[in-house]
Short mmCIF file of C-alpha atoms in Angstrom, two decimals:
data_model
loop_
_atom_site.label_atom_id
_atom_site.label_comp_id
_atom_site.label_asym_id
_atom_site.label_seq_id
_atom_site.Cartn_x
_atom_site.Cartn_y
_atom_site.Cartn_z
CA UNK A 11 131.90 44.24 54.48
CA UNK A 12 135.42 43.99 55.78
CA UNK A 13 135.73 47.70 56.39
CA UNK A 14 133.22 47.55 59.22
CA UNK A 15 134.20 44.17 60.57
CA UNK A 16 136.30 43.96 63.72
CA UNK A 17 139.71 42.35 63.66
CA UNK A 18 138.39 39.62 65.92
CA UNK A 19 135.60 38.75 63.49
CA UNK A 20 138.02 38.69 60.56
CA UNK A 21 140.49 36.50 62.38
CA UNK A 22 137.68 34.17 63.36
CA UNK A 23 136.49 34.05 59.75
CA UNK A 24 140.02 33.37 58.53
CA UNK A 25 140.04 30.04 60.32
CA UNK A 26 137.75 28.74 57.61
CA UNK A 27 138.55 31.31 54.94
CA UNK A 28 142.27 32.15 55.05
CA UNK A 29 141.78 35.00 52.58
CA UNK A 30 139.92 36.98 55.26
CA UNK A 31 143.26 37.44 56.95
CA UNK A 32 144.25 39.66 54.05
CA UNK A 33 142.26 42.51 55.55
CA UNK A 34 144.20 42.16 58.81
CA UNK A 35 147.37 42.61 56.77
CA UNK A 36 146.01 45.63 54.93
CA UNK A 37 144.84 47.30 58.14
CA UNK A 38 147.96 46.86 60.20
CA UNK A 39 150.89 46.42 57.79
CA UNK A 40 151.95 50.10 57.60
CA UNK A 41 152.24 50.60 61.37
CA UNK A 42 153.87 47.25 62.06
CA UNK A 43 156.30 47.96 59.23
CA UNK A 44 157.20 51.40 60.61
CA UNK A 45 157.72 50.02 64.11
CA UNK A 46 159.96 47.19 62.93
CA UNK A 47 161.99 49.49 60.68
CA UNK A 48 162.43 51.95 63.54
CA UNK A 49 163.76 49.12 65.68
CA UNK A 50 165.84 47.09 63.25
CA UNK A 51 166.55 49.26 60.21
CA UNK A 52 165.00 49.10 56.75
CA UNK A 53 166.28 45.71 55.62
CA UNK A 54 165.75 43.54 58.67
CA UNK A 55 162.76 45.63 59.75
CA UNK A 56 160.87 44.83 56.58
CA UNK A 57 161.60 41.14 56.99
CA UNK A 58 160.52 41.09 60.62
CA UNK A 59 157.33 43.00 59.80
CA UNK A 60 156.45 40.55 57.05
CA UNK A 61 157.27 37.62 59.31
CA UNK A 62 154.97 39.09 61.96
CA UNK A 63 151.96 38.53 59.73
CA UNK A 64 153.12 35.04 58.84
CA UNK A 65 153.37 34.13 62.53
CA UNK A 66 150.06 35.83 63.29
CA UNK A 67 148.38 33.87 60.52
CA UNK A 68 149.80 30.59 61.80
CA UNK A 69 148.65 31.37 65.35
CA UNK A 70 145.29 32.94 64.56
CA UNK A 71 143.40 30.10 66.22
CA UNK A 72 144.86 31.23 69.52
CA UNK A 73 143.85 34.88 69.10
CA UNK A 74 142.33 36.26 72.31
CA UNK A 75 139.21 37.60 70.61
CA UNK A 76 139.64 41.32 71.33
CA UNK A 77 138.33 43.69 68.68
CA UNK A 78 141.66 45.37 67.91
CA UNK A 79 144.49 43.05 66.83
CA UNK A 80 147.19 45.74 66.93
CA UNK A 81 148.56 44.89 70.41
CA UNK A 82 148.71 41.20 69.49
CA UNK A 83 150.64 42.02 66.31
CA UNK A 84 153.03 44.34 68.16
CA UNK A 85 153.64 41.58 70.67
CA UNK A 86 154.55 39.14 67.91
CA UNK A 87 156.74 41.77 66.28
CA UNK A 88 158.53 42.46 69.58
CA UNK A 89 159.29 38.76 70.05
CA UNK A 90 160.55 38.44 66.51
CA UNK A 91 162.68 41.56 66.87
CA UNK A 92 164.27 40.20 70.00
CA UNK A 93 164.90 36.89 68.27
CA UNK A 94 166.38 38.71 65.27
CA UNK A 95 168.75 40.77 67.41
CA UNK A 96 169.92 37.61 69.13
CA UNK A 97 170.33 35.73 65.88
CA UNK A 98 172.18 38.65 64.33
CA UNK A 99 174.49 38.83 67.32
CA UNK A 100 175.26 35.12 67.08
CA UNK A 101 175.70 35.38 63.33
CA UNK A 102 178.03 38.33 63.45
CA UNK A 103 180.39 36.63 65.88
CA UNK A 104 180.18 33.26 64.12
CA UNK A 105 181.01 34.76 60.77
CA UNK A 106 183.83 36.94 61.90
CA UNK A 107 185.43 34.55 64.35
CA UNK A 108 184.75 30.99 63.34
CA UNK A 109 185.26 28.70 66.26
CA UNK A 110 185.94 31.50 68.74
CA UNK A 111 184.36 31.06 72.14
CA UNK A 112 182.07 33.91 73.11
CA UNK A 113 180.39 33.97 76.49
CA UNK A 114 176.69 34.60 77.03
CA UNK A 115 177.63 37.93 78.57
CA UNK A 116 179.46 38.93 75.40
CA UNK A 117 176.44 37.85 73.41
CA UNK A 118 174.09 39.93 75.57
CA UNK A 119 176.32 42.96 75.02
CA UNK A 120 176.20 42.46 71.26
CA UNK A 121 172.43 42.01 71.38
CA UNK A 122 171.98 45.25 73.31
CA UNK A 123 174.27 47.11 70.94
CA UNK A 124 172.35 45.80 67.93
CA UNK A 125 169.01 46.56 69.56
CA UNK A 126 169.99 50.22 69.89
CA UNK A 127 171.93 50.48 66.64
CA UNK A 128 169.09 51.67 64.43
CA UNK A 129 167.66 54.17 66.88
CA UNK A 130 168.54 57.83 66.50
CA UNK A 131 171.94 58.79 67.98
CA UNK A 132 170.15 60.63 70.82
CA UNK A 133 168.39 57.48 71.96
CA UNK A 134 171.11 54.93 71.31
CA UNK A 135 173.13 55.16 74.50
CA UNK A 136 170.22 55.41 76.90
CA UNK A 137 168.28 52.60 75.25
CA UNK A 138 171.31 50.33 75.45
CA UNK A 139 171.18 50.75 79.25
CA UNK A 140 167.62 49.45 79.53
CA UNK A 141 166.79 45.79 79.97
CA UNK A 142 165.14 44.24 76.90
CA UNK A 143 161.74 44.09 78.64
CA UNK A 144 161.92 47.72 79.83
CA UNK A 145 163.11 48.85 76.40
CA UNK A 146 160.27 47.03 74.61
CA UNK A 147 157.74 48.54 77.01
CA UNK A 148 159.02 52.09 76.57
CA UNK A 149 159.25 51.80 72.78
CA UNK A 150 155.83 50.19 72.42
CA UNK A 151 154.47 53.18 74.33
CA UNK A 152 156.43 55.91 72.55
CA UNK A 153 156.91 54.48 69.04
CA UNK A 154 153.75 52.42 68.67
CA UNK A 155 151.51 54.65 70.79
CA UNK A 156 150.15 51.70 72.76
CA UNK A 157 148.45 52.30 76.11
CA UNK A 158 149.62 50.45 79.22
CA UNK A 159 146.72 48.06 78.84
CA UNK A 160 147.59 47.37 75.23
CA UNK A 161 151.25 46.84 76.13
CA UNK A 162 150.14 44.36 78.77
CA UNK A 163 148.33 42.44 76.05
CA UNK A 164 151.23 42.72 73.64
CA UNK A 165 153.83 41.50 76.10
CA UNK A 166 151.56 39.13 78.00
CA UNK A 167 152.24 40.55 81.45
CA UNK A 168 149.93 42.18 84.05
CA UNK A 169 149.31 45.88 83.66
CA UNK A 170 151.11 46.50 86.96
CA UNK A 171 154.26 45.02 85.49
CA UNK A 172 153.96 47.38 82.55
CA UNK A 173 153.76 50.27 85.00
CA UNK A 174 156.87 49.08 86.85
CA UNK A 175 158.79 48.69 83.62
CA UNK A 176 157.75 52.13 82.46
CA UNK A 177 158.81 53.65 85.78
CA UNK A 178 162.24 52.06 85.54
CA UNK A 179 162.65 53.10 81.93
CA UNK A 180 161.57 56.67 82.65
CA UNK A 181 163.95 56.90 85.60
CA UNK A 182 166.87 55.87 83.42
CA UNK A 183 165.89 58.29 80.69
CA UNK A 184 165.54 61.04 83.31
CA UNK A 185 169.00 60.25 84.66
CA UNK A 186 170.35 60.41 81.12
CA UNK A 187 168.73 63.81 80.58
CA UNK A 188 170.23 65.11 83.80
CA UNK A 189 173.66 63.93 82.68
CA UNK A 190 173.20 65.66 79.35
CA UNK A 191 172.24 68.87 81.13
CA UNK A 192 175.27 68.69 83.40
CA UNK A 193 177.61 68.12 80.48
CA UNK A 194 176.11 71.10 78.65
CA UNK A 195 176.56 73.31 81.70
CA UNK A 196 180.20 72.29 82.15
CA UNK B 12 166.32 70.14 74.79
CA UNK B 13 165.34 71.11 78.33
CA UNK B 14 165.63 68.45 81.08
CA UNK B 15 162.22 69.62 82.25
CA UNK B 16 160.60 67.84 79.39
CA UNK B 17 158.71 64.65 80.10
CA UNK B 18 160.88 61.59 79.43
CA UNK B 19 158.33 59.93 77.18
CA UNK B 20 158.01 63.07 75.11
CA UNK B 21 161.79 63.30 74.84
CA UNK B 22 162.02 59.73 73.54
CA UNK B 23 159.17 60.29 71.11
CA UNK B 24 160.79 63.52 69.94
CA UNK B 25 163.94 61.64 68.95
CA UNK B 26 162.24 58.90 66.96
CA UNK B 27 163.56 58.24 63.48
CA UNK B 28 161.20 59.43 60.80
CA UNK B 29 160.17 56.22 59.03
CA UNK B 30 157.89 56.73 56.04
CA UNK B 31 155.01 54.43 55.22
CA UNK B 32 156.01 51.37 53.22
CA UNK B 33 155.99 51.98 49.47
CA UNK B 34 153.86 49.94 47.09
CA UNK B 35 156.66 47.55 46.12
CA UNK B 36 157.51 46.80 49.74
CA UNK B 37 153.87 46.18 50.59
CA UNK B 38 153.45 43.99 47.54
CA UNK B 39 156.42 41.81 48.52
CA UNK B 40 155.08 41.24 52.00
CA UNK B 41 151.56 40.61 50.74
CA UNK B 42 152.73 38.10 48.13
CA UNK B 43 154.88 36.25 50.65
CA UNK B 44 151.92 36.04 53.01
CA UNK B 45 149.69 34.85 50.18
CA UNK B 46 152.11 32.13 49.22
CA UNK B 47 152.25 31.06 52.82
CA UNK B 48 148.48 31.17 53.20
CA UNK B 49 147.99 29.04 50.12
CA UNK B 50 149.70 26.10 51.78
CA UNK B 51 148.52 26.67 55.31
CA UNK B 52 146.51 23.52 55.67
CA UNK B 53 149.42 21.29 54.93
CA UNK B 54 151.67 19.49 57.36
CA UNK B 55 155.35 19.73 56.48
CA UNK B 56 156.66 16.46 55.16
CA UNK B 57 160.27 15.58 55.29
CA UNK B 58 160.56 14.01 51.88
CA UNK B 59 161.18 16.02 48.75
CA UNK B 60 158.24 18.38 48.58
CA UNK B 61 159.04 19.47 45.04
CA UNK B 62 158.28 16.05 43.63
CA UNK B 63 154.77 15.89 44.98
CA UNK B 64 153.02 19.17 44.57
CA UNK B 65 154.50 21.57 42.06
CA UNK B 66 151.29 21.99 40.11
CA UNK B 67 149.18 22.01 43.22
CA UNK B 68 151.15 24.83 44.83
CA UNK B 69 150.72 26.96 41.76
CA UNK B 70 147.01 26.43 41.75
CA UNK B 71 146.73 27.23 45.43
CA UNK B 72 148.80 30.36 45.18
CA UNK B 73 146.90 31.59 42.17
CA UNK B 74 143.60 31.07 43.93
CA UNK B 75 144.81 33.08 46.89
CA UNK B 76 146.11 35.88 44.69
CA UNK B 77 142.72 36.23 43.06
CA UNK B 78 141.13 36.50 46.48
CA UNK B 79 143.56 38.95 47.97
CA UNK B 80 144.84 41.13 45.19
CA UNK B 81 142.93 44.30 45.91
CA UNK B 82 145.74 46.02 47.80
CA UNK B 83 145.17 48.16 50.84
CA UNK B 84 141.77 49.03 52.17
CA UNK B 85 138.74 47.11 53.07
CA UNK B 86 138.62 44.56 50.30
CA UNK B 87 135.72 43.36 48.28
CA UNK B 88 132.92 40.95 48.85
CA UNK B 89 134.91 38.35 46.92
CA UNK B 90 137.35 38.19 49.77
CA UNK B 91 134.75 37.16 52.28
CA UNK B 92 132.72 34.91 50.07
CA UNK B 93 135.33 32.54 48.65
CA UNK B 94 138.06 30.38 50.05
CA UNK B 95 141.41 29.10 48.90
CA UNK B 96 140.83 26.08 46.70
CA UNK B 97 141.11 23.26 49.22
CA UNK B 98 141.69 20.54 46.67
CA UNK B 99 144.68 22.32 45.20
CA UNK B 100 146.51 23.04 48.40
CA UNK B 101 145.63 19.67 49.87
CA UNK B 102 148.03 17.99 47.46
CA UNK B 103 150.94 20.09 48.58
CA UNK B 104 153.57 18.17 50.47
CA UNK B 105 155.76 20.82 52.13
CA UNK B 106 155.71 24.32 53.55
CA UNK B 107 158.22 26.67 51.96
CA UNK B 108 160.38 28.95 54.06
CA UNK B 109 158.59 32.27 54.50
CA UNK B 110 161.86 34.20 54.83
CA UNK B 111 163.05 32.88 51.48
CA UNK B 112 159.69 33.48 49.82
CA UNK B 113 159.83 37.10 50.91
CA UNK B 114 163.44 37.42 49.80
CA UNK B 115 162.68 35.90 46.38
CA UNK B 116 159.91 38.43 45.77
CA UNK B 117 162.30 41.22 46.70
CA UNK B 118 165.08 39.90 44.47
CA UNK B 119 162.73 39.50 41.51
CA UNK B 120 161.98 43.24 41.75
CA UNK B 121 165.69 44.15 41.69
CA UNK B 122 166.86 45.78 38.46
CA UNK B 123 169.75 44.32 36.45
CA UNK B 124 172.81 46.45 37.03
CA UNK B 125 174.66 48.03 34.09
CA UNK B 126 177.44 46.17 32.32
CA UNK B 127 177.57 43.10 30.10
CA UNK B 128 179.16 40.60 32.45
CA UNK B 129 179.36 39.54 36.08
CA UNK B 130 182.72 39.21 37.76
CA UNK B 131 182.89 36.87 40.75
CA UNK B 132 185.96 36.73 42.95
CA UNK B 133 186.01 33.45 44.87
CA UNK B 134 188.24 32.96 47.88
CA UNK B 135 188.16 29.54 49.50
CA UNK B 136 189.78 28.43 52.73
CA UNK B 137 189.95 24.70 53.43
CA UNK B 138 190.86 22.99 56.64
CA UNK B 139 191.28 19.23 56.31
CA UNK B 140 192.26 16.87 59.13
CA UNK B 141 195.98 16.20 59.17
CA UNK B 142 196.75 18.77 56.52
CA UNK B 143 197.88 22.35 56.53
CA UNK B 144 195.05 24.80 55.81
CA UNK B 145 194.94 25.86 52.19
CA UNK B 146 193.51 28.83 50.35
CA UNK B 147 192.41 29.29 46.77
CA UNK B 148 191.42 32.44 44.98
CA UNK B 149 190.02 32.69 41.47
CA UNK B 150 187.98 34.96 39.25
CA UNK B 151 184.97 33.83 37.25
CA UNK B 152 183.56 35.98 34.50
CA UNK B 153 180.04 35.21 33.37
CA UNK B 154 179.17 37.21 30.29
CA UNK B 155 175.53 37.92 29.66
CA UNK B 156 175.81 36.18 26.28
CA UNK B 157 176.62 32.89 28.04
CA UNK B 158 180.42 32.92 27.60
CA UNK B 159 182.45 32.01 30.65
CA UNK B 160 186.08 32.72 31.54
CA UNK B 161 188.26 31.90 34.50
CA UNK B 162 191.52 33.39 35.74
CA UNK B 163 193.57 32.80 38.85
CA UNK B 164 194.28 36.51 38.88
CA UNK B 165 192.46 39.48 37.46
CA UNK B 166 195.37 40.07 35.09
CA UNK B 167 195.27 36.55 33.73
CA UNK B 168 191.49 36.76 33.41
CA UNK B 169 191.79 39.99 31.38
CA UNK B 170 194.31 38.32 29.15
CA UNK B 171 192.02 35.34 28.57
CA UNK B 172 189.01 37.50 27.84
CA UNK B 173 190.91 39.55 25.28
CA UNK B 174 191.92 36.38 23.42
CA UNK B 175 188.68 34.55 22.64
CA UNK B 176 190.48 31.61 21.03
CA UNK B 177 191.83 30.69 24.46
CA UNK B 178 188.54 31.04 26.27
CA UNK B 179 186.53 28.43 28.08
CA UNK B 180 182.99 27.97 27.04
CA UNK B 181 180.53 27.94 29.87
CA UNK B 182 179.62 24.51 31.01
CA UNK B 183 176.42 23.68 29.15
CA UNK B 184 174.93 22.07 32.26
CA UNK B 185 175.54 25.21 34.29
CA UNK B 186 173.90 27.25 31.53
CA UNK B 187 170.83 25.04 31.74
CA UNK B 188 170.59 25.38 35.51
CA UNK B 189 170.97 29.16 35.28
CA UNK B 190 168.31 29.32 32.57
CA UNK B 191 165.98 27.13 34.65
CA UNK B 192 166.43 29.39 37.65
CA UNK B 193 165.73 32.50 35.56
CA UNK B 194 162.57 30.89 34.20
CA UNK B 195 161.46 30.14 37.75
CA UNK B 196 161.66 33.65 39.16
CA UNK B 197 157.92 34.15 39.24
CA UNK B 198 156.83 30.61 39.90
CA UNK B 199 156.25 28.82 43.17
CA UNK B 200 159.00 27.28 45.32
CA UNK B 201 158.15 23.73 44.37
CA UNK B 202 157.95 24.62 40.68
CA UNK B 203 161.33 26.35 40.88
CA UNK B 204 162.86 23.38 42.67
CA UNK B 205 161.45 20.99 40.10
CA UNK B 206 162.80 23.07 37.20
CA UNK B 207 166.27 23.22 38.71
CA UNK B 208 166.21 19.51 39.33
CA UNK B 209 165.15 18.84 35.74
CA UNK B 210 167.97 21.04 34.44
CA UNK B 211 170.71 19.37 36.47
CA UNK B 212 173.10 17.11 34.56
CA UNK B 213 173.04 14.19 37.01
CA UNK B 214 170.80 11.15 36.58
CA UNK B 215 167.98 10.97 39.08
CA UNK B 216 168.84 8.51 41.86
CA UNK B 217 166.37 5.66 42.14
CA UNK B 218 165.66 3.19 44.89
CA UNK B 219 167.41 -0.12 44.23
CA UNK B 220 170.10 1.35 41.99
CA UNK B 221 173.76 0.58 42.55
CA UNK B 222 175.64 -1.80 44.84
CA UNK B 223 174.53 -1.99 47.55
CA UNK B 224 171.11 -0.91 46.29
CA UNK B 225 170.00 2.59 47.26
CA UNK B 226 167.40 2.74 50.00
CA UNK B 227 164.55 5.23 49.81
CA UNK B 228 166.28 7.43 52.40
CA UNK B 229 169.56 7.36 50.46
CA UNK B 230 167.83 8.16 47.19
CA UNK B 231 166.02 11.05 48.84
CA UNK B 232 169.28 12.33 50.28
CA UNK B 233 171.03 12.09 46.91
CA UNK B 234 168.23 14.00 45.30
CA UNK B 235 168.46 16.70 47.96
CA UNK B 236 172.19 16.91 47.28
CA UNK B 237 171.56 17.38 43.56
CA UNK B 238 169.00 20.09 44.28
CA UNK B 239 171.33 21.83 46.70
CA UNK B 240 174.17 21.77 44.15
CA UNK B 241 171.84 23.20 41.48
CA UNK B 242 170.79 26.04 43.80
CA UNK B 243 174.40 26.78 44.65
CA UNK B 244 175.41 26.69 40.96
CA UNK B 245 172.59 29.00 39.97
CA UNK B 246 173.55 31.50 42.67
CA UNK B 247 177.16 31.41 41.46
CA UNK B 248 176.58 31.34 37.70
CA UNK B 249 173.69 33.78 37.80
CA UNK B 250 175.16 36.05 40.44
CA UNK B 251 174.59 39.17 38.35
CA UNK B 252 171.07 38.31 37.23
CA UNK B 253 168.25 39.04 39.68
CA UNK B 254 165.81 36.66 37.96
CA UNK B 255 168.27 33.79 38.33
CA UNK B 256 168.88 34.58 41.98
CA UNK B 257 165.14 34.85 42.63
CA UNK B 258 164.55 31.45 41.04
CA UNK B 259 167.36 29.88 43.04
CA UNK B 260 166.09 31.40 46.30
CA UNK B 261 162.59 30.11 45.54
CA UNK B 262 163.97 26.63 44.95
CA UNK B 263 165.85 26.84 48.24
CA UNK B 264 162.56 27.73 49.96
CA UNK B 265 161.26 24.29 49.01
CA UNK B 266 164.30 22.34 50.21
CA UNK B 267 163.62 19.89 53.04
CA UNK B 268 166.07 19.45 55.92
CA UNK B 269 167.11 23.08 55.82
CA UNK B 270 167.07 25.84 58.38
CA UNK B 271 166.80 29.47 57.36
CA UNK B 272 168.21 32.21 59.57
CA UNK B 273 168.04 35.98 59.21
CA UNK B 274 171.25 37.33 60.63
CA UNK B 275 174.07 39.78 59.89
CA UNK B 276 177.50 39.53 58.33
CA UNK B 277 179.78 42.44 59.19
CA UNK B 278 176.74 44.54 59.98
CA UNK B 279 175.00 43.65 56.73
CA UNK B 280 171.67 41.81 56.96
CA UNK B 281 171.96 38.38 55.38
CA UNK B 282 169.97 35.20 55.10
CA UNK B 283 171.69 31.92 55.85
CA UNK B 284 170.31 28.65 54.52
CA UNK B 285 171.75 25.52 56.07
CA UNK B 286 171.18 22.05 54.70
CA UNK B 287 171.77 19.14 57.06
CA UNK B 288 172.31 15.92 55.22
CA UNK B 289 170.41 13.75 57.63
CA UNK B 290 170.30 12.21 61.09
CA UNK B 291 172.92 9.58 60.30
CA UNK B 292 175.18 12.06 58.56
CA UNK B 293 176.60 15.10 60.35
CA UNK B 294 177.66 16.89 57.16
CA UNK B 295 176.30 20.40 56.90
CA UNK B 296 176.40 22.99 54.13
CA UNK B 297 175.34 26.62 54.23
CA UNK B 298 174.72 29.37 51.72
CA UNK B 299 174.73 32.99 52.89
CA UNK B 300 173.09 35.58 50.66
CA UNK B 301 172.52 39.31 50.98
CA UNK B 302 169.05 39.80 52.43
CA UNK B 303 168.23 42.56 49.95
CA UNK B 304 169.71 41.35 46.68
CA UNK B 305 170.01 37.59 47.14
CA UNK B 306 173.63 37.82 45.97
CA UNK B 307 175.74 34.93 47.24
CA UNK B 308 178.25 36.05 49.87
CA UNK B 309 179.52 32.88 51.50
CA UNK B 310 179.32 29.16 51.22
CA UNK B 311 180.30 26.86 54.07
CA UNK B 312 180.76 23.14 54.02
CA UNK B 313 181.42 21.07 57.08
CA UNK B 314 182.26 17.47 56.35
CA UNK B 315 181.34 16.40 59.85
CA UNK B 316 183.51 14.27 62.09
CA UNK B 317 186.77 13.55 60.29
CA UNK B 318 185.80 15.65 57.29
CA UNK B 319 187.13 18.90 55.97
CA UNK B 320 185.71 22.34 56.59
CA UNK B 321 185.66 24.98 53.89
CA UNK B 322 184.48 28.52 53.53
CA UNK B 323 184.16 30.28 50.20
CA UNK B 324 183.64 34.03 50.10
CA UNK B 325 182.21 35.67 47.00
CA UNK B 326 182.62 39.23 45.80
CA UNK B 327 180.23 39.93 42.96
CA UNK B 328 180.37 42.95 40.67
CA UNK B 329 179.02 43.94 37.31
CA UNK B 330 181.66 44.83 34.72
CA UNK B 331 182.02 45.65 31.08
CA UNK B 332 183.96 43.04 29.09
CA UNK B 333 186.52 42.75 27.68
CA UNK B 334 188.23 45.45 29.74
CA UNK B 335 186.47 44.35 32.94
CA UNK B 336 185.95 47.93 34.01
CA UNK B 337 183.48 48.36 36.85
CA UNK B 338 180.07 49.10 35.39
CA UNK B 339 178.59 50.89 38.37
#
């Protein structure tokens, strides 16, 4: 029965029968896992992916009722990833420099470095230049294969905002490619 | 690559190749979710969850496993027709930390490393008000047969190990806590916490005991302290044994008044568990474990206003006694 049932119907059923949520896990776990590992590395990525389903389960009563739950899950994963990068940045400074004062700007720098750390070397520098929102948008599109509409659902912003973010991200990537080309020529 | 390529294609082209999760990884995540689902109807309660619902948690978790054990794919009709036993989970008092549940499942799958003993180097820094900071370093050797040795230096430890007549015997109470943690590796958080509490050597604090008589809140706090110490001891004494670490992590998942943070330590993913001793007491203690192995890395204590602050760093390795050669 579950094979033909939409995500929305399963999530609705899981309000009374929590076990129904198991099929949501089985359907979406591999792709959410891959996305989180691509973003945060194998160790933290696995934890964030698992946590995504825990959060989704706890918030299933607020699910928007669309047939496909993938954008919703990617949205939760993106929030958790951002929280993890921030927590990791705070933790790394707290553990290495107990009591040292670090400004919010320093923290943001560490967060951006961590956020790009597990990407391939080609992507690392350009991704570190993007704002967190633009980076999430670009990576949800390229890594998770979400459409603009799905990204809008995942990130809870209007589709026009997704378009603007994609334009900014693409412009920065284009500038990076031009720089690469110039350095190769010289 | 040509700059003429579309930017999105260029980014996609440089993605890391991440394989699908393997069966063990999927199983860990599924089990952690199941454990969480089995207690989903419960409101977290501040007081001592392990005393109220150990049996109930087990029943709830087992029911959920039966319903959701088919692995990937569409599932069977059993999944849609039944529900988690409401009576069982309704008795549960607390909601275990999901991060620690997931970690415990991972640790329980970790193989025991070669060797016949675990060597733990402990380095402690203490800062106390009005005193110069002090540092202590020592080596603990926990042999798999239960023998325990200590040396201030590796050389003195080797000397002690090679002369059994001069050896310490492992504290029997520690041995019981370690054994209780090992026996808890595949149980539920509340069961693990209860076993560790039962194995601890301290008498259970009771309301009305002592002068002035203990209040309920004080007795609860004392009991939390005993549980915390047992978890810490198990992580130290069983540092080389995955089943012990898994049991200790499970027990920590049931601890009230704790916060659990996934973070990094020198670029290494870790999980930090912090126990706050209560609203009227600003003392805080933390345990930091490796997020893959559950091995204890750091322990922090902050005695609050006017108290001392300490940080103990642990370096754990498997060795072969009596020579203490690295085993891997």
